[in-house]
Structures are given as C-alpha cells and as structure tokens.
Amino acid sequence: MSTLDALQKGLSTGDVEVIDLTAPLSPSTPVLQLPPPFANTIPLSLEPVSDFDEAGPAWGWNNIHTGEHTGTHLDAPTHWATGRSGRSVDQIPPARLVGPLAVLDVTEQVRADPDFLLEPGHLQEWETQNGPLPQGAWLLLRTGWSARGGSQETFLNADEQGPHTPGVSVAAAQWLAASGISGFGVETVGIDAGAAGGFEPPFPAHHFLLGADKYGITQLQNLDRLPTSGALILVAPLPVVGGTGSPARVYAFVERS
Ligand code: MN
C-alpha cells in the first residue's frame, strides 16, 4: 500500500483523526490591542453583497473585512523588521507548512502564573524526554489559554501594567530560532508574551523567529487533544501576495492506536 493510500485508509476508518486547531473567526474573535501611539488591526466583519434579495435573488455572499493578523493567523517573516527582506506569506514554500507536530505543555505553570515564560531548560527537558525536535517541526506551546477565547477581556488579560499572557523568554526565542523547526504556535493573541514589549530586544519571538525564516501561528485551540509528538500539522494561510501574514486554517492529523 502506498503511503497516501495508507493515510486515506486511516482517515476512512477513523484510525487517523483530523483535529481542527483553528479558533472560530467572528466579529467577537479577540484581536491584539496595542497602546497609543501604535495603530491597531481590525476585527472580522462581514458586509453583505446580496442576501437572497434583489441584489442577488438566488444567492448570498459577503465581502470580508479583516486584518492579516486577526484570529488564528500565520506571521510571515516580512511581518517583522528582522525579517523584512525575507518571505511574505505567499512566498512560504508549501512543504514548510506541513510537518511533524511537537507539543510542549505548560498548562500547570500558566495556571499559577499568567506571565509564565518558556526557558531553554524547558525545551531541553522536552528533548530529553521525547528526543530531538524533528527537522521541519512545528512546536506548539500548550498553555490552556484558548479556554479564555470567548472574551476579549479575559483573553488579553490586561491591567494598568499591560497584558499578562504567557510566552517565551529572550533566550528561548534564540534557542528556537537556531533550531530546525519550521514554526512556533501558541494559544494566545500573538507569538510573544504579553509583557514582551519590555524585553530586550522587544518581542523576542517575533524578532528572532521571523528573522530566521521561522513562522508563527496564533490563537490555536484543542491542543489538549494532541499527543506530545507523533502527529502531523497542516497550516493553511491564504497566499496574500506581499502579505505579512494571513488568517489560517490549521489541522492536526493524529493517529489513534
Ligand atoms: Mn501576527
């Protein structure tokens, strides 16, 4: 049996399960809020073109208004100053958007501290237990944060000091940028921690990963349904020509034994 025949058979029998890691995209999907003087992106809205009316008696359709970085989305290298001369979202090779999935679970730490930062030691510990991160892998940081996705306020979790959401330290961002991964995914609104604007350099996940031709994906969910390793991920952003990112559909293929 060919590899693809085996996959198809597994899909039809349910031995291979397809899990949607994408957050629903609606006008109430939480969106990043930067403080003044910075500009912000827009949430999703639908503008009816026709709705089975005189503008289109037998059909309904909408214009979509959204940002590249709204909802579950991919960050392309051109999103950041360090990757500005790199790939825009349409230029990412398709093979980089499919790969082995690695899940690092810090749910307990984040429950105790919403400002939790992943350190290189956590990554080294993962590799000690599971083997080296595979070449071309997508590492997903499981934090449990997607449970807050129903509310912009609890999802952004901001006070006078700014947002309190988990992420990676400067050293962990450097570690990941030097690794063989294709991308890094999170449950939060962006690939950096809420406090990362005050780090040196600011927003180190963006700085180091996008500058090293690694890609980011945000606002993932259902990570609690994934094995630590052994699953396959498919990340599907729109090929917006010159785009710095795109809303993306993200699937995991998980083998049930
Ligand atoms: Mn983004």
PDB file of C-alpha atoms and ligand atoms in Angstrom:
ATOM      1  CA  MET A   1       0.000   0.000   0.000  1.00  0.00           C
ATOM      2  CA  SER A   2       1.307   3.459  -0.847  1.00  0.00           C
ATOM      3  CA  THR A   3       1.837   5.976   1.918  1.00  0.00           C
ATOM      4  CA  LEU A   4      -1.103   8.089   0.749  1.00  0.00           C
ATOM      5  CA  ASP A   5      -3.340   5.018   0.401  1.00  0.00           C
ATOM      6  CA  ALA A   6      -2.486   4.131   3.995  1.00  0.00           C
ATOM      7  CA  LEU A   7      -3.315   7.679   5.117  1.00  0.00           C
ATOM      8  CA  GLN A   8      -6.609   7.620   3.219  1.00  0.00           C
ATOM      9  CA  LYS A   9      -7.492   4.252   4.764  1.00  0.00           C
ATOM     10  CA  GLY A  10      -6.672   5.587   8.227  1.00  0.00           C
ATOM     11  CA  LEU A  11      -8.867   8.639   7.631  1.00  0.00           C
ATOM     12  CA  SER A  12     -11.803   6.500   6.462  1.00  0.00           C
ATOM     13  CA  THR A  13     -11.572   4.072   9.398  1.00  0.00           C
ATOM     14  CA  GLY A  14     -11.001   6.797  11.975  1.00  0.00           C
ATOM     15  CA  ASP A  15      -7.560   5.452  12.862  1.00  0.00           C
ATOM     16  CA  VAL A  16      -6.313   8.857  11.748  1.00  0.00           C
ATOM     17  CA  GLU A  17      -8.293  11.718  13.268  1.00  0.00           C
ATOM     18  CA  VAL A  18      -8.323  15.241  11.837  1.00  0.00           C
ATOM     19  CA  ILE A  19      -8.425  17.850  14.607  1.00  0.00           C
ATOM     20  CA  ASP A  20      -9.173  21.482  13.835  1.00  0.00           C
ATOM     21  CA  LEU A  21      -6.793  23.728  15.793  1.00  0.00           C
ATOM     22  CA  THR A  22      -8.408  26.911  14.417  1.00  0.00           C
ATOM     23  CA  ALA A  23     -10.392  29.363  16.564  1.00  0.00           C
ATOM     24  CA  PRO A  24     -13.766  30.374  15.087  1.00  0.00           C
ATOM     25  CA  LEU A  25     -13.433  33.669  13.187  1.00  0.00           C
ATOM     26  CA  SER A  26     -16.209  36.133  14.013  1.00  0.00           C
ATOM     27  CA  PRO A  27     -16.623  39.831  14.917  1.00  0.00           C
ATOM     28  CA  SER A  28     -16.091  38.846  18.571  1.00  0.00           C
ATOM     29  CA  THR A  29     -12.827  36.943  17.987  1.00  0.00           C
ATOM     30  CA  PRO A  30     -10.257  38.628  20.275  1.00  0.00           C
ATOM     31  CA  VAL A  31      -7.821  40.969  18.499  1.00  0.00           C
ATOM     32  CA  LEU A  32      -4.487  42.366  19.704  1.00  0.00           C
ATOM     33  CA  GLN A  33      -4.718  45.830  21.292  1.00  0.00           C
ATOM     34  CA  LEU A  34      -1.530  47.892  21.102  1.00  0.00           C
ATOM     35  CA  PRO A  35      -1.271  51.022  23.286  1.00  0.00           C
ATOM     36  CA  PRO A  36      -1.062  54.526  21.757  1.00  0.00           C
ATOM     37  CA  PRO A  37       0.562  55.792  19.604  1.00  0.00           C
ATOM     38  CA  PHE A  38       0.502  52.477  17.721  1.00  0.00           C
ATOM     39  CA  ALA A  39      -2.230  51.626  15.220  1.00  0.00           C
ATOM     40  CA  ASN A  40      -4.338  48.518  15.615  1.00  0.00           C
ATOM     41  CA  THR A  41      -5.726  45.951  13.217  1.00  0.00           C
ATOM     42  CA  ILE A  42      -9.459  45.415  12.735  1.00  0.00           C
ATOM     43  CA  PRO A  43     -11.643  42.539  13.867  1.00  0.00           C
ATOM     44  CA  LEU A  44     -13.536  40.492  11.316  1.00  0.00           C
ATOM     45  CA  SER A  45     -16.735  41.871   9.839  1.00  0.00           C
ATOM     46  CA  LEU A  46     -18.963  40.645   7.040  1.00  0.00           C
ATOM     47  CA  GLU A  47     -20.504  43.085   4.567  1.00  0.00           C
ATOM     48  CA  PRO A  48     -23.389  41.503   2.676  1.00  0.00           C
ATOM     49  CA  VAL A  49     -23.167  41.775  -1.111  1.00  0.00           C
ATOM     50  CA  SER A  50     -26.525  40.077  -1.535  1.00  0.00           C
ATOM     51  CA  ASP A  51     -28.690  38.081   0.815  1.00  0.00           C
ATOM     52  CA  PHE A  52     -31.260  36.343  -1.407  1.00  0.00           C
ATOM     53  CA  ASP A  53     -32.733  39.723  -2.235  1.00  0.00           C
ATOM     54  CA  GLU A  54     -32.950  41.972  -5.286  1.00  0.00           C
ATOM     55  CA  ALA A  55     -29.135  42.283  -5.267  1.00  0.00           C
ATOM     56  CA  GLY A  56     -28.916  38.519  -5.768  1.00  0.00           C
ATOM     57  CA  PRO A  57     -32.228  36.695  -5.635  1.00  0.00           C
ATOM     58  CA  ALA A  58     -30.811  33.137  -5.574  1.00  0.00           C
ATOM     59  CA  TRP A  59     -27.530  33.708  -3.767  1.00  0.00           C
ATOM     60  CA  GLY A  60     -25.972  35.113  -0.631  1.00  0.00           C
ATOM     61  CA  TRP A  61     -22.376  36.337  -0.360  1.00  0.00           C
ATOM     62  CA  ASN A  62     -20.308  38.740   1.701  1.00  0.00           C
ATOM     63  CA  ASN A  63     -17.229  40.883   1.474  1.00  0.00           C
ATOM     64  CA  ILE A  64     -14.796  40.036   4.255  1.00  0.00           C
ATOM     65  CA  HIS A  65     -13.195  42.840   6.239  1.00  0.00           C
ATOM     66  CA  THR A  66     -10.351  41.664   8.422  1.00  0.00           C
ATOM     67  CA  GLY A  67      -6.690  42.113   9.241  1.00  0.00           C
ATOM     68  CA  GLU A  68      -3.886  39.810   8.160  1.00  0.00           C
ATOM     69  CA  HIS A  69      -3.256  39.262  11.886  1.00  0.00           C
ATOM     70  CA  THR A  70      -6.827  38.661  13.077  1.00  0.00           C
ATOM     71  CA  GLY A  71      -7.822  35.394  14.769  1.00  0.00           C
ATOM     72  CA  THR A  72      -5.847  32.216  14.185  1.00  0.00           C
ATOM     73  CA  HIS A  73      -3.217  33.522  11.781  1.00  0.00           C
ATOM     74  CA  LEU A  74       0.276  32.998  10.436  1.00  0.00           C
ATOM     75  CA  ASP A  75       3.096  35.516  10.933  1.00  0.00           C
ATOM     76  CA  ALA A  76       5.375  35.642   7.879  1.00  0.00           C
ATOM     77  CA  PRO A  77       8.991  36.864   8.118  1.00  0.00           C
ATOM     78  CA  THR A  78       8.100  40.193   6.447  1.00  0.00           C
ATOM     79  CA  HIS A  79       5.893  40.994   9.458  1.00  0.00           C
ATOM     80  CA  TRP A  80       8.986  41.974  11.470  1.00  0.00           C
ATOM     81  CA  ALA A  81      11.928  44.337  10.973  1.00  0.00           C
ATOM     82  CA  THR A  82      14.379  41.446  11.293  1.00  0.00           C
ATOM     83  CA  GLY A  83      12.623  39.503   8.504  1.00  0.00           C
ATOM     84  CA  ARG A  84      11.696  42.426   6.317  1.00  0.00           C
ATOM     85  CA  SER A  85      13.782  41.228   3.354  1.00  0.00           C
ATOM     86  CA  GLY A  86      12.522  37.659   3.837  1.00  0.00           C
ATOM     87  CA  ARG A  87       9.441  35.803   2.693  1.00  0.00           C
ATOM     88  CA  SER A  88       5.968  37.261   2.525  1.00  0.00           C
ATOM     89  CA  VAL A  89       3.131  34.857   3.268  1.00  0.00           C
ATOM     90  CA  ASP A  90       2.623  33.881  -0.390  1.00  0.00           C
ATOM     91  CA  GLN A  91       6.322  33.003  -0.723  1.00  0.00           C
ATOM     92  CA  ILE A  92       6.444  30.396   2.046  1.00  0.00           C
ATOM     93  CA  PRO A  93       7.232  27.004   0.488  1.00  0.00           C
ATOM     94  CA  PRO A  94       4.211  24.678   0.944  1.00  0.00           C
ATOM     95  CA  ALA A  95       6.450  21.938   2.344  1.00  0.00           C
ATOM     96  CA  ARG A  96       7.276  24.220   5.285  1.00  0.00           C
ATOM     97  CA  LEU A  97       3.560  24.400   6.136  1.00  0.00           C
ATOM     98  CA  VAL A  98       3.223  20.635   6.686  1.00  0.00           C
ATOM     99  CA  GLY A  99       5.350  18.836   9.240  1.00  0.00           C
ATOM    100  CA  PRO A 100       5.776  16.893  12.457  1.00  0.00           C
ATOM    101  CA  LEU A 101       3.965  18.336  15.430  1.00  0.00           C
ATOM    102  CA  ALA A 102       5.580  18.745  18.840  1.00  0.00           C
ATOM    103  CA  VAL A 103       3.555  19.890  21.858  1.00  0.00           C
ATOM    104  CA  LEU A 104       5.126  21.370  24.966  1.00  0.00           C
ATOM    105  CA  ASP A 105       2.608  21.525  27.809  1.00  0.00           C
ATOM    106  CA  VAL A 106       2.986  24.298  30.388  1.00  0.00           C
ATOM    107  CA  THR A 107      -0.682  24.487  31.372  1.00  0.00           C
ATOM    108  CA  GLU A 108       0.046  23.991  35.070  1.00  0.00           C
ATOM    109  CA  GLN A 109       2.730  26.684  35.179  1.00  0.00           C
ATOM    110  CA  VAL A 110       0.458  29.157  33.359  1.00  0.00           C
ATOM    111  CA  ARG A 111      -2.424  28.446  35.730  1.00  0.00           C
ATOM    112  CA  ALA A 112      -0.147  29.566  38.576  1.00  0.00           C
ATOM    113  CA  ASP A 113       1.410  32.489  36.645  1.00  0.00           C
ATOM    114  CA  PRO A 114      -0.185  34.046  33.536  1.00  0.00           C
ATOM    115  CA  ASP A 115       3.152  35.797  32.814  1.00  0.00           C
ATOM    116  CA  PHE A 116       4.921  32.414  32.621  1.00  0.00           C
ATOM    117  CA  LEU A 117       7.877  32.372  30.216  1.00  0.00           C
ATOM    118  CA  LEU A 118       9.253  29.304  28.490  1.00  0.00           C
ATOM    119  CA  GLU A 119      13.016  28.960  29.014  1.00  0.00           C
ATOM    120  CA  PRO A 120      15.643  26.917  27.130  1.00  0.00           C
ATOM    121  CA  GLY A 121      15.637  24.468  30.056  1.00  0.00           C
ATOM    122  CA  HIS A 122      12.012  23.543  29.302  1.00  0.00           C
ATOM    123  CA  LEU A 123      12.941  22.864  25.671  1.00  0.00           C
ATOM    124  CA  GLN A 124      15.953  20.788  26.665  1.00  0.00           C
ATOM    125  CA  GLU A 125      13.783  18.827  29.112  1.00  0.00           C
ATOM    126  CA  TRP A 126      11.248  18.164  26.317  1.00  0.00           C
ATOM    127  CA  GLU A 127      14.057  16.835  24.102  1.00  0.00           C
ATOM    128  CA  THR A 128      15.407  14.652  26.904  1.00  0.00           C
ATOM    129  CA  GLN A 129      12.001  13.015  27.274  1.00  0.00           C
ATOM    130  CA  ASN A 130      10.909  12.910  23.618  1.00  0.00           C
ATOM    131  CA  GLY A 131      14.054  13.063  21.517  1.00  0.00           C
ATOM    132  CA  PRO A 132      15.298  15.960  19.405  1.00  0.00           C
ATOM    133  CA  LEU A 133      12.694  18.244  17.846  1.00  0.00           C
ATOM    134  CA  PRO A 134      12.295  16.846  14.311  1.00  0.00           C
ATOM    135  CA  GLN A 135      13.597  18.873  11.369  1.00  0.00           C
ATOM    136  CA  GLY A 136      10.738  20.949   9.965  1.00  0.00           C
ATOM    137  CA  ALA A 137       8.608  20.501  13.088  1.00  0.00           C
ATOM    138  CA  TRP A 138       6.017  22.926  14.362  1.00  0.00           C
ATOM    139  CA  LEU A 139       6.373  23.372  18.109  1.00  0.00           C
ATOM    140  CA  LEU A 140       3.098  24.287  19.805  1.00  0.00           C
ATOM    141  CA  LEU A 141       3.110  25.805  23.277  1.00  0.00           C
ATOM    142  CA  ARG A 142       0.140  24.383  25.145  1.00  0.00           C
ATOM    143  CA  THR A 143      -0.956  26.836  27.842  1.00  0.00           C
ATOM    144  CA  GLY A 144      -4.709  26.291  28.202  1.00  0.00           C
ATOM    145  CA  TRP A 145      -5.169  29.935  27.193  1.00  0.00           C
ATOM    146  CA  SER A 146      -7.682  29.108  24.444  1.00  0.00           C
ATOM    147  CA  ALA A 147     -10.288  28.492  27.166  1.00  0.00           C
ATOM    148  CA  ARG A 148     -10.369  32.303  27.531  1.00  0.00           C
ATOM    149  CA  GLY A 149     -11.090  32.856  23.814  1.00  0.00           C
ATOM    150  CA  GLY A 150     -14.769  33.685  24.332  1.00  0.00           C
ATOM    151  CA  SER A 151     -13.926  37.090  25.803  1.00  0.00           C
ATOM    152  CA  GLN A 152     -11.565  39.774  24.536  1.00  0.00           C
ATOM    153  CA  GLU A 153     -11.044  40.966  28.134  1.00  0.00           C
ATOM    154  CA  THR A 154     -10.029  37.641  29.674  1.00  0.00           C
ATOM    155  CA  PHE A 155      -8.089  36.641  26.545  1.00  0.00           C
ATOM    156  CA  LEU A 156      -5.918  39.789  26.517  1.00  0.00           C
ATOM    157  CA  ASN A 157      -5.825  39.838  30.361  1.00  0.00           C
ATOM    158  CA  ALA A 158      -4.545  43.415  30.596  1.00  0.00           C
ATOM    159  CA  ASP A 159      -4.273  45.785  33.561  1.00  0.00           C
ATOM    160  CA  GLU A 160      -2.525  49.149  34.071  1.00  0.00           C
ATOM    161  CA  GLN A 161       0.829  47.411  33.551  1.00  0.00           C
ATOM    162  CA  GLY A 162      -0.280  45.925  30.233  1.00  0.00           C
ATOM    163  CA  PRO A 163      -1.284  42.430  29.118  1.00  0.00           C
ATOM    164  CA  HIS A 164      -0.458  39.351  31.196  1.00  0.00           C
ATOM    165  CA  THR A 165      -0.210  36.348  28.875  1.00  0.00           C
ATOM    166  CA  PRO A 166       2.386  33.562  28.645  1.00  0.00           C
ATOM    167  CA  GLY A 167       5.155  33.271  26.065  1.00  0.00           C
ATOM    168  CA  VAL A 168       8.858  32.668  25.586  1.00  0.00           C
ATOM    169  CA  SER A 169      11.919  34.282  27.137  1.00  0.00           C
ATOM    170  CA  VAL A 170      14.572  36.020  25.041  1.00  0.00           C
ATOM    171  CA  ALA A 171      16.854  33.005  25.453  1.00  0.00           C
ATOM    172  CA  ALA A 172      14.117  30.548  24.457  1.00  0.00           C
ATOM    173  CA  ALA A 173      13.317  32.617  21.358  1.00  0.00           C
ATOM    174  CA  GLN A 174      17.007  32.471  20.396  1.00  0.00           C
ATOM    175  CA  TRP A 175      17.071  28.733  21.078  1.00  0.00           C
ATOM    176  CA  LEU A 176      14.053  28.147  18.812  1.00  0.00           C
ATOM    177  CA  ALA A 177      15.429  30.408  16.066  1.00  0.00           C
ATOM    178  CA  ALA A 178      18.623  28.330  15.995  1.00  0.00           C
ATOM    179  CA  SER A 179      16.703  25.020  15.903  1.00  0.00           C
ATOM    180  CA  GLY A 180      15.462  23.090  12.876  1.00  0.00           C
ATOM    181  CA  ILE A 181      11.781  23.888  13.419  1.00  0.00           C
ATOM    182  CA  SER A 182       9.615  25.399  10.690  1.00  0.00           C
ATOM    183  CA  GLY A 183       7.333  27.243  13.036  1.00  0.00           C
ATOM    184  CA  PHE A 184       6.109  28.011  16.528  1.00  0.00           C
ATOM    185  CA  GLY A 185       2.465  28.089  17.553  1.00  0.00           C
ATOM    186  CA  VAL A 186       0.627  29.490  20.568  1.00  0.00           C
ATOM    187  CA  GLU A 187      -2.879  29.731  22.036  1.00  0.00           C
ATOM    188  CA  THR A 188      -2.518  33.454  22.815  1.00  0.00           C
ATOM    189  CA  VAL A 189      -3.180  36.519  20.630  1.00  0.00           C
ATOM    190  CA  GLY A 190       0.449  36.735  19.460  1.00  0.00           C
ATOM    191  CA  ILE A 191       3.600  34.613  19.477  1.00  0.00           C
ATOM    192  CA  ASP A 192       5.183  36.815  22.156  1.00  0.00           C
ATOM    193  CA  ALA A 193       4.296  37.064  25.836  1.00  0.00           C
ATOM    194  CA  GLY A 194       2.042  39.891  26.968  1.00  0.00           C
ATOM    195  CA  ALA A 195       4.954  41.621  28.708  1.00  0.00           C
ATOM    196  CA  ALA A 196       7.366  41.134  25.778  1.00  0.00           C
ATOM    197  CA  GLY A 197       7.253  44.777  24.684  1.00  0.00           C
ATOM    198  CA  GLY A 198       9.523  45.478  27.643  1.00  0.00           C
ATOM    199  CA  PHE A 199      12.045  42.722  26.868  1.00  0.00           C
ATOM    200  CA  GLU A 200      15.453  43.309  25.282  1.00  0.00           C
ATOM    201  CA  PRO A 201      15.052  43.012  22.369  1.00  0.00           C
ATOM    202  CA  PRO A 202      11.335  43.789  22.460  1.00  0.00           C
ATOM    203  CA  PHE A 203       9.061  40.971  21.230  1.00  0.00           C
ATOM    204  CA  PRO A 204      11.882  38.399  21.037  1.00  0.00           C
ATOM    205  CA  ALA A 205       9.796  35.617  19.433  1.00  0.00           C
ATOM    206  CA  HIS A 206       8.950  37.919  16.537  1.00  0.00           C
ATOM    207  CA  HIS A 207      12.495  39.303  16.482  1.00  0.00           C
ATOM    208  CA  PHE A 208      14.427  36.043  16.415  1.00  0.00           C
ATOM    209  CA  LEU A 209      11.999  33.574  14.802  1.00  0.00           C
ATOM    210  CA  LEU A 210      10.778  35.735  11.914  1.00  0.00           C
ATOM    211  CA  GLY A 211      14.353  36.916  11.371  1.00  0.00           C
ATOM    212  CA  ALA A 212      15.428  33.272  10.975  1.00  0.00           C
ATOM    213  CA  ASP A 213      12.704  32.323   8.427  1.00  0.00           C
ATOM    214  CA  LYS A 214      10.617  30.544  11.067  1.00  0.00           C
ATOM    215  CA  TYR A 215       6.872  31.152  11.031  1.00  0.00           C
ATOM    216  CA  GLY A 216       4.401  31.866  13.805  1.00  0.00           C
ATOM    217  CA  ILE A 217       0.782  30.803  14.320  1.00  0.00           C
ATOM    218  CA  THR A 218      -1.515  32.197  16.977  1.00  0.00           C
ATOM    219  CA  GLN A 219      -4.825  31.639  18.738  1.00  0.00           C
ATOM    220  CA  LEU A 220      -4.736  27.862  18.400  1.00  0.00           C
ATOM    221  CA  GLN A 221      -7.150  25.658  20.294  1.00  0.00           C
ATOM    222  CA  ASN A 222      -7.743  21.960  21.001  1.00  0.00           C
ATOM    223  CA  LEU A 223      -4.076  21.446  21.884  1.00  0.00           C
ATOM    224  CA  ASP A 224      -5.291  19.254  24.774  1.00  0.00           C
ATOM    225  CA  ARG A 225      -6.369  16.717  22.132  1.00  0.00           C
ATOM    226  CA  LEU A 226      -2.848  16.319  20.712  1.00  0.00           C
ATOM    227  CA  PRO A 227      -0.116  13.863  21.635  1.00  0.00           C
ATOM    228  CA  THR A 228       3.226  15.274  22.741  1.00  0.00           C
ATOM    229  CA  SER A 229       4.764  14.034  19.495  1.00  0.00           C
ATOM    230  CA  GLY A 230       3.885  11.844  16.525  1.00  0.00           C
ATOM    231  CA  ALA A 231       1.086  13.942  14.991  1.00  0.00           C
ATOM    232  CA  LEU A 232       1.232  15.881  11.720  1.00  0.00           C
ATOM    233  CA  ILE A 233       0.277  19.537  11.265  1.00  0.00           C
ATOM    234  CA  LEU A 234      -1.089  21.327   8.196  1.00  0.00           C
ATOM    235  CA  VAL A 235      -1.033  25.136   8.309  1.00  0.00           C
ATOM    236  CA  ALA A 236      -3.039  26.820   5.534  1.00  0.00           C
ATOM    237  CA  PRO A 237      -2.738  30.622   5.273  1.00  0.00           C
ATOM    238  CA  LEU A 238      -4.104  32.479   2.246  1.00  0.00           C
ATOM    239  CA  PRO A 239      -1.385  33.320  -0.293  1.00  0.00           C
ATOM    240  CA  VAL A 240      -1.891  37.078   0.036  1.00  0.00           C
ATOM    241  CA  VAL A 241       0.672  38.484  -2.398  1.00  0.00           C
ATOM    242  CA  GLY A 242       3.104  40.589  -0.399  1.00  0.00           C
ATOM    243  CA  GLY A 243       1.152  39.843   2.787  1.00  0.00           C
ATOM    244  CA  THR A 244       2.873  39.899   6.183  1.00  0.00           C
ATOM    245  CA  GLY A 245       0.526  37.191   7.446  1.00  0.00           C
ATOM    246  CA  SER A 246      -2.898  35.718   6.909  1.00  0.00           C
ATOM    247  CA  PRO A 247      -5.753  34.169   8.797  1.00  0.00           C
ATOM    248  CA  ALA A 248      -5.055  30.440   8.584  1.00  0.00           C
ATOM    249  CA  ARG A 249      -6.838  27.148   8.970  1.00  0.00           C
ATOM    250  CA  VAL A 250      -4.720  24.752  10.997  1.00  0.00           C
ATOM    251  CA  TYR A 251      -5.291  20.998  11.148  1.00  0.00           C
ATOM    252  CA  ALA A 252      -3.601  18.203  13.054  1.00  0.00           C
ATOM    253  CA  PHE A 253      -3.607  14.591  11.878  1.00  0.00           C
ATOM    254  CA  VAL A 254      -3.471  12.280  14.874  1.00  0.00           C
ATOM    255  CA  GLU A 255      -3.100   8.509  14.738  1.00  0.00           C
ATOM    256  CA  ARG A 256      -5.288   6.574  17.176  1.00  0.00           C
ATOM    257  CA  SER A 257      -3.821   3.288  18.259  1.00  0.00           C
TER     258      SER A 257
HETATM  259 MN    MN B   1       0.637  38.340  13.909  1.00  0.00          MN
END
